[in-house]
Coordinates of C-alpha atoms in Angstrom, one line a residue:
M5 CA 0.0 0.0 0.0
S6 CA 1.4 3.4 -0.9
T7 CA 2.1 6.1 1.6
A8 CA -0.6 8.3 0.0
Q9 CA -3.2 5.6 0.3
K10 CA -2.3 4.8 3.9
T11 CA -2.6 8.5 4.7
L12 CA -6.0 8.7 3.1
I13 CA -7.4 5.7 4.9
E14 CA -6.1 7.0 8.2
A15 CA -7.8 10.4 7.5
V16 CA -11.1 8.7 6.7
Q17 CA -10.9 6.6 9.8
R18 CA -10.4 9.7 12.0
I19 CA -13.8 11.0 10.7
A20 CA -15.5 8.2 12.6
L21 CA -15.2 7.7 16.3
N22 CA -13.4 4.4 15.6
P23 CA -12.8 1.9 12.8
E24 CA -15.8 -0.2 13.9
A25 CA -18.1 2.9 13.6
L26 CA -16.7 3.7 10.2
A27 CA -17.3 0.1 9.0
S28 CA -20.9 0.3 10.3
R29 CA -21.6 3.6 8.5
L30 CA -20.0 2.3 5.2
G31 CA -22.1 -0.9 5.5
E32 CA -25.3 1.2 5.6
L33 CA -24.3 3.0 2.4
Q34 CA -23.3 -0.3 0.8
K35 CA -26.8 -1.7 1.4
R36 CA -28.1 1.0 -0.9
G37 CA -25.7 -0.1 -3.7
V38 CA -23.8 3.1 -3.5
I39 CA -20.3 2.0 -2.6
D40 CA -19.8 -1.6 -3.7
G41 CA -16.1 -2.0 -4.2
I42 CA -15.1 0.8 -1.8
K43 CA -12.4 -1.4 -0.4
T44 CA -10.7 -1.4 -3.8
T45 CA -11.2 2.3 -4.1
L46 CA -9.6 3.1 -0.8
G47 CA -7.1 0.3 -0.8
G48 CA -6.5 -2.3 1.9
Y49 CA -9.3 -4.2 3.4
N50 CA -11.6 -4.2 6.5
E51 CA -10.3 -6.9 8.8
L52 CA -13.6 -6.9 10.6
Q53 CA -15.1 -8.6 7.5
D54 CA -12.7 -11.6 7.6
D55 CA -14.2 -15.0 8.3
C56 CA -14.0 -18.6 7.2
C57 CA -14.5 -17.7 3.6
T58 CA -11.8 -15.0 3.0
E59 CA -8.1 -15.4 2.4
G60 CA -7.2 -13.1 5.3
D61 CA -6.8 -10.0 3.1
G62 CA -10.4 -9.5 2.4
T63 CA -10.3 -11.5 -0.9
P64 CA -12.9 -14.2 -1.2
K65 CA -11.6 -17.7 -1.5
T66 CA -12.0 -19.2 -4.9
P67 CA -13.2 -22.8 -4.6
D68 CA -12.0 -25.5 -7.0
E69 CA -15.7 -26.6 -7.3
N70 CA -19.0 -25.4 -6.1
E71 CA -19.1 -25.4 -2.3
P72 CA -22.2 -26.7 -0.5
I73 CA -24.4 -24.2 1.2
D74 CA -25.1 -26.3 4.3
E75 CA -22.7 -24.3 6.4
D76 CA -21.6 -20.6 6.2
A77 CA -22.5 -19.0 2.8
P78 CA -19.7 -19.7 0.4
A79 CA -17.8 -17.1 -1.6
E80 CA -19.3 -18.4 -4.9
V81 CA -22.7 -19.9 -5.4
P82 CA -23.4 -20.1 -9.2
E83 CA -26.0 -22.8 -8.5
V84 CA -28.1 -23.9 -5.5
G85 CA -29.1 -27.6 -5.7
D86 CA -26.6 -29.7 -7.5
E87 CA -23.4 -28.4 -5.9
D88 CA -21.6 -31.7 -6.1
G89 CA -22.3 -32.1 -9.8
D90 CA -23.9 -35.5 -9.6
G91 CA -26.9 -34.4 -11.6
E92 CA -29.3 -34.7 -8.6
T93 CA -30.3 -31.8 -6.4
D94 CA -29.7 -31.9 -2.7
W95 CA -32.4 -29.3 -1.9
F96 CA -36.2 -29.3 -2.1
N97 CA -39.1 -27.0 -1.4
C98 CA -39.8 -27.3 2.3
E99 CA -43.6 -27.2 1.9
T100 CA -44.1 -29.4 -1.2
E101 CA -40.9 -31.5 -0.9
E102 CA -40.4 -31.0 -4.6
P103 CA -36.7 -31.0 -5.7
I104 CA -35.4 -27.5 -6.7
T105 CA -32.4 -25.8 -8.3
F106 CA -31.6 -22.1 -8.4
T107 CA -29.3 -20.6 -11.0
P108 CA -29.2 -16.8 -10.5
G109 CA -27.5 -16.2 -13.9
G110 CA -30.4 -17.7 -15.9
F111 CA -32.2 -21.0 -16.5
P112 CA -29.9 -23.9 -17.3
R113 CA -31.6 -24.4 -20.7
P114 CA -33.3 -22.2 -23.2
E115 CA -37.0 -21.4 -22.7
T116 CA -38.0 -23.3 -25.8
C117 CA -41.7 -22.6 -25.2
K118 CA -41.1 -19.0 -25.9
E119 CA -39.0 -19.4 -29.0
C120 CA -41.3 -21.1 -31.5
T121 CA -40.2 -22.2 -35.0
E122 CA -42.1 -24.0 -37.8
V123 CA -41.1 -27.6 -38.3
P124 CA -42.7 -30.6 -40.0
D125 CA -45.1 -32.5 -37.7
D126 CA -43.3 -35.7 -36.9
T127 CA -46.3 -37.2 -35.2
W128 CA -48.4 -37.2 -38.4
Q129 CA -49.3 -40.6 -39.9
A130 CA -50.3 -40.9 -43.5
G131 CA -53.8 -42.5 -43.9
F132 CA -55.1 -41.5 -40.5
Y133 CA -56.7 -38.6 -38.7
W134 CA -57.5 -38.1 -35.0
T135 CA -60.5 -37.2 -32.8
G136 CA -60.4 -35.4 -29.5
V137 CA -61.6 -36.8 -26.3
S138 CA -62.6 -34.6 -23.3
P139 CA -60.9 -32.6 -21.9
V140 CA -59.8 -31.9 -25.5
P141 CA -62.5 -30.2 -27.6
S142 CA -64.3 -32.7 -29.8
G143 CA -63.4 -32.6 -33.4
Q144 CA -60.9 -33.8 -36.0
Y145 CA -57.2 -33.3 -35.8
A146 CA -54.3 -34.1 -38.2
S147 CA -52.0 -35.6 -35.6
P148 CA -51.3 -36.2 -31.9
A149 CA -49.3 -33.0 -31.8
Q150 CA -52.4 -31.0 -32.8
I151 CA -54.3 -32.6 -30.0
C152 CA -51.5 -32.0 -27.4
A153 CA -51.5 -28.3 -28.5
V154 CA -55.0 -27.8 -27.1
V155 CA -54.8 -30.1 -24.1
P156 CA -55.4 -28.0 -20.8
Q157 CA -52.2 -27.3 -18.9
Q158 CA -54.0 -28.0 -15.7
Y159 CA -56.8 -30.5 -15.0
P160 CA -58.5 -32.0 -11.9
V161 CA -56.6 -35.0 -10.6
G162 CA -58.6 -35.5 -7.4
Q163 CA -60.7 -33.8 -4.8
D164 CA -60.4 -32.6 -1.2
Q165 CA -62.7 -30.8 1.2
D166 CA -62.2 -27.6 -0.8
G167 CA -63.1 -29.1 -4.2
D168 CA -61.0 -30.1 -7.2
I169 CA -57.2 -30.7 -6.8
L170 CA -55.6 -29.4 -10.0
G171 CA -52.7 -31.2 -11.6
S172 CA -50.1 -29.8 -14.0
I173 CA -49.4 -31.5 -17.3
T174 CA -46.1 -33.3 -17.5
Q175 CA -46.3 -35.1 -20.8
C176 CA -48.7 -35.6 -23.8
G177 CA -48.4 -38.0 -26.7
T178 CA -48.7 -41.6 -27.9
F179 CA -46.4 -42.9 -25.3
I180 CA -48.8 -45.7 -24.1
N181 CA -50.5 -46.8 -27.3
L182 CA -49.7 -45.6 -30.8
G183 CA -53.4 -45.4 -31.6
Q184 CA -54.2 -43.2 -28.6
V185 CA -53.1 -39.8 -27.3
S186 CA -52.6 -39.6 -23.6
A187 CA -51.9 -36.7 -21.2
T188 CA -50.3 -37.1 -17.8
Y189 CA -50.9 -34.7 -14.9
R190 CA -49.0 -34.5 -11.7
N191 CA -50.8 -33.8 -8.4
A192 CA -48.9 -30.9 -6.8
E193 CA -49.9 -32.0 -3.3
S194 CA -49.0 -35.7 -3.4
G195 CA -46.8 -35.9 -6.5
A196 CA -49.0 -38.7 -7.9
Q197 CA -49.3 -39.0 -11.7
V198 CA -52.7 -39.3 -13.3
T199 CA -53.0 -40.2 -17.1
Y200 CA -56.1 -39.4 -19.2
L201 CA -57.0 -40.5 -22.8
V202 CA -57.4 -37.3 -24.8
G203 CA -57.5 -38.5 -28.4
T204 CA -57.9 -41.6 -30.7
R205 CA -56.7 -42.5 -34.1
Q206 CA -59.1 -43.1 -37.0
G207 CA -58.5 -44.8 -40.3
C208 CA -59.2 -42.9 -43.6
G209 CA -60.0 -46.0 -45.7
N210 CA -59.1 -46.5 -49.3
D211 CA -61.9 -44.5 -51.1
P212 CA -60.9 -40.8 -51.5
E213 CA -64.4 -39.9 -52.5
N214 CA -65.6 -41.1 -49.1
W215 CA -62.8 -39.9 -46.9
P216 CA -64.3 -39.0 -43.4
S217 CA -61.9 -36.1 -42.9
S218 CA -60.1 -33.5 -45.0
F219 CA -56.9 -34.5 -43.2
C220 CA -57.0 -37.7 -45.1
A221 CA -55.9 -35.8 -48.2
L222 CA -52.6 -34.8 -46.7
T223 CA -49.6 -36.4 -48.5
E224 CA -46.9 -34.9 -46.3
P225 CA -46.6 -33.7 -42.7
P226 CA -48.2 -30.4 -41.9
M227 CA -46.1 -27.6 -40.5
I228 CA -46.5 -26.9 -36.8
D229 CA -45.0 -24.5 -34.3
D230 CA -42.2 -26.1 -32.3
C231 CA -42.5 -24.3 -28.9
S232 CA -42.6 -27.2 -26.6
D233 CA -42.2 -27.2 -22.9
W234 CA -39.1 -28.7 -21.3
E235 CA -39.0 -32.4 -20.7
S236 CA -40.0 -33.2 -17.1
D237 CA -37.0 -33.9 -14.8
N238 CA -39.1 -33.8 -11.6
T239 CA -37.2 -30.7 -10.5
T240 CA -38.4 -27.1 -10.3
S241 CA -35.7 -24.8 -11.7
Y242 CA -35.6 -21.2 -10.4
T243 CA -33.7 -18.2 -11.5
L244 CA -33.4 -14.5 -10.7
A245 CA -35.5 -12.2 -13.0
N246 CA -36.9 -8.7 -12.7
G247 CA -36.4 -8.6 -8.9
C248 CA -38.1 -12.0 -8.3
I249 CA -37.2 -15.6 -7.7
V250 CA -39.1 -17.3 -10.4
A251 CA -39.5 -20.6 -12.3
S252 CA -40.0 -20.8 -16.1
T253 CA -43.4 -21.2 -17.7
C254 CA -41.7 -23.8 -19.8
D255 CA -41.0 -26.0 -16.8
P256 CA -43.7 -28.7 -16.5
D257 CA -42.6 -29.4 -13.0
A258 CA -43.1 -25.9 -11.8
S259 CA -46.4 -25.0 -10.0
P260 CA -48.2 -21.7 -10.8
A261 CA -46.9 -20.4 -7.5
A262 CA -43.3 -21.2 -8.5
Q263 CA -43.8 -19.4 -11.8
A264 CA -45.2 -16.3 -10.1
C265 CA -42.9 -13.6 -8.7
N266 CA -41.5 -14.7 -5.3
E267 CA -39.5 -12.5 -3.0
C268 CA -38.1 -15.6 -1.3
I269 CA -38.2 -19.4 -1.5
T270 CA -37.6 -21.6 1.5
I271 CA -35.6 -24.8 0.8
C272 CA -34.6 -27.8 2.9
N273 CA -32.2 -30.7 2.6
A274 CA -32.3 -34.3 3.8
E275 CA -30.6 -33.4 7.1
G276 CA -33.5 -31.0 8.0
Q277 CA -31.5 -27.8 7.4
E278 CA -33.4 -24.8 6.1
R279 CA -32.2 -22.0 3.9
R280 CA -33.9 -18.9 2.5
V281 CA -33.1 -17.6 -1.0
C282 CA -34.4 -14.0 -1.6
A283 CA -34.3 -11.5 -4.4
I284 CA -33.4 -8.0 -3.2
G285 CA -33.4 -6.0 -6.5
N286 CA -30.5 -4.5 -8.6
G287 CA -29.8 -8.0 -9.9
Q288 CA -28.8 -9.2 -6.4
W289 CA -30.0 -11.9 -3.9
I290 CA -29.3 -13.1 -0.5
L291 CA -28.8 -16.6 1.0
Y292 CA -29.3 -17.0 4.8
D293 CA -30.0 -19.6 7.5
P294 CA -33.2 -18.6 9.3
S295 CA -32.2 -20.9 12.3
G296 CA -29.3 -18.5 13.0
Q297 CA -26.7 -21.2 13.1
F298 CA -24.7 -20.2 10.0
K299 CA -23.7 -16.9 8.3
G300 CA -25.4 -15.8 5.1
G301 CA -24.3 -13.8 2.1
R302 CA -25.4 -11.2 -0.4
Y303 CA -24.6 -12.2 -4.0
D304 CA -24.7 -10.8 -7.5
A305 CA -26.4 -12.5 -10.5
T306 CA -23.2 -14.6 -11.2
G307 CA -23.3 -16.0 -7.7
K308 CA -20.3 -14.0 -6.4
R309 CA -20.6 -13.1 -2.8
L310 CA -20.6 -9.3 -2.2
E311 CA -21.1 -9.3 1.5
I312 CA -21.1 -11.6 4.5
L313 CA -24.3 -11.5 6.6
D314 CA -24.5 -12.1 10.3
K315 CA -26.0 -15.5 11.4
G316 CA -29.7 -15.6 10.8
E317 CA -29.8 -12.0 9.5
T318 CA -31.1 -10.6 6.1
G319 CA -29.0 -7.5 6.4
G320 CA -32.1 -5.4 6.1
Y321 CA -32.1 -6.0 2.3
L322 CA -35.5 -7.5 1.8
P323 CA -37.9 -5.0 0.1
S324 CA -40.7 -6.3 2.3
E325 CA -38.7 -5.2 5.4
Q326 CA -38.3 -1.7 4.1
V327 CA -42.0 -0.8 3.6
P328 CA -42.4 2.9 4.6
E329 CA -45.4 3.7 6.9
D330 CA -48.6 4.5 5.1
S331 CA -47.0 3.4 1.8
G332 CA -49.7 1.0 0.7
G333 CA -47.6 -2.1 1.2
Y334 CA -45.4 -4.3 -0.8
D335 CA -46.8 -7.0 -3.2
G336 CA -43.7 -9.1 -3.5
G337 CA -42.6 -7.7 -6.9
T338 CA -43.8 -8.3 -10.4
I339 CA -42.4 -10.5 -13.1
G340 CA -43.1 -8.0 -15.8
G341 CA -40.8 -5.4 -14.3
G342 CA -40.8 -2.8 -11.5
D343 CA -39.6 -3.1 -8.0
G344 CA -42.8 -4.5 -6.4
W345 CA -44.0 -1.4 -4.7
V346 CA -47.7 -0.6 -4.5
W347 CA -48.3 3.0 -3.6
S348 CA -51.7 4.3 -2.5

């Protein structure tokens, strides 16, 4: 450190009553996103910030591979869930027990359901047409793909004291019988799968003058929009978007609640540990242990830790903790943009 830098730092420290008071005041400004990187600007580091996850000079340790989050918040968390890289997540939704992953930098695969392209319909069969079976509207269809395109994304899979229990579709096609189209729905409460017949194949016959359907005249596959959902992997994948923790609408394993804007999600592991992952705006998020046993962290969208949080603390970053009096409240954020504030 140069003499000029040292002199500057000592001068700034004298403004405060002591180094601890200065660190506290700078921390308050840092929460507002005003002075991230101030340690680099001033030179040196604040030894009060050192912990298990720094090198002793304020520099975060760089792990050889993703570190688990079951202790103090690591210096790098590019993904929550499959930290050990075995292809299976170690964390699940505490309420539904559904496996989850969280990748703050974006979903691990393209959102194919939002990027449609025209392709030949590979489910079309020459000499046949198809008829819909409830819940698909009755009528004629050229192929199983056309039936699956109009299958409801949610359908009753049972009942409880409050009425129908809705299930989300996980797959649709001729995966059981080549002459039948089936749709499978997953019960969000129990995880049970229920399959319904939604279409049947009909033969055109050999007499063109008496063909029962106009689709019988087709000699090549019709063109269809390829904007399919992801294949089910029985895991809900979350990311950070527009100030929210959110799952993709392309994810058949994601519930409507997961696909909505969430300020926080609560996750657990097989050992009964609990963690909270929360969006705090400005492309940042926090990870903390609500039990207060381990330290948390504030992170950017790449998963790099920006700040160490005290055990069990949110650092005051949650928008819902910052609601001014008589402001009208906080609605948890909106997927379409904005910061979630509702003024009245």
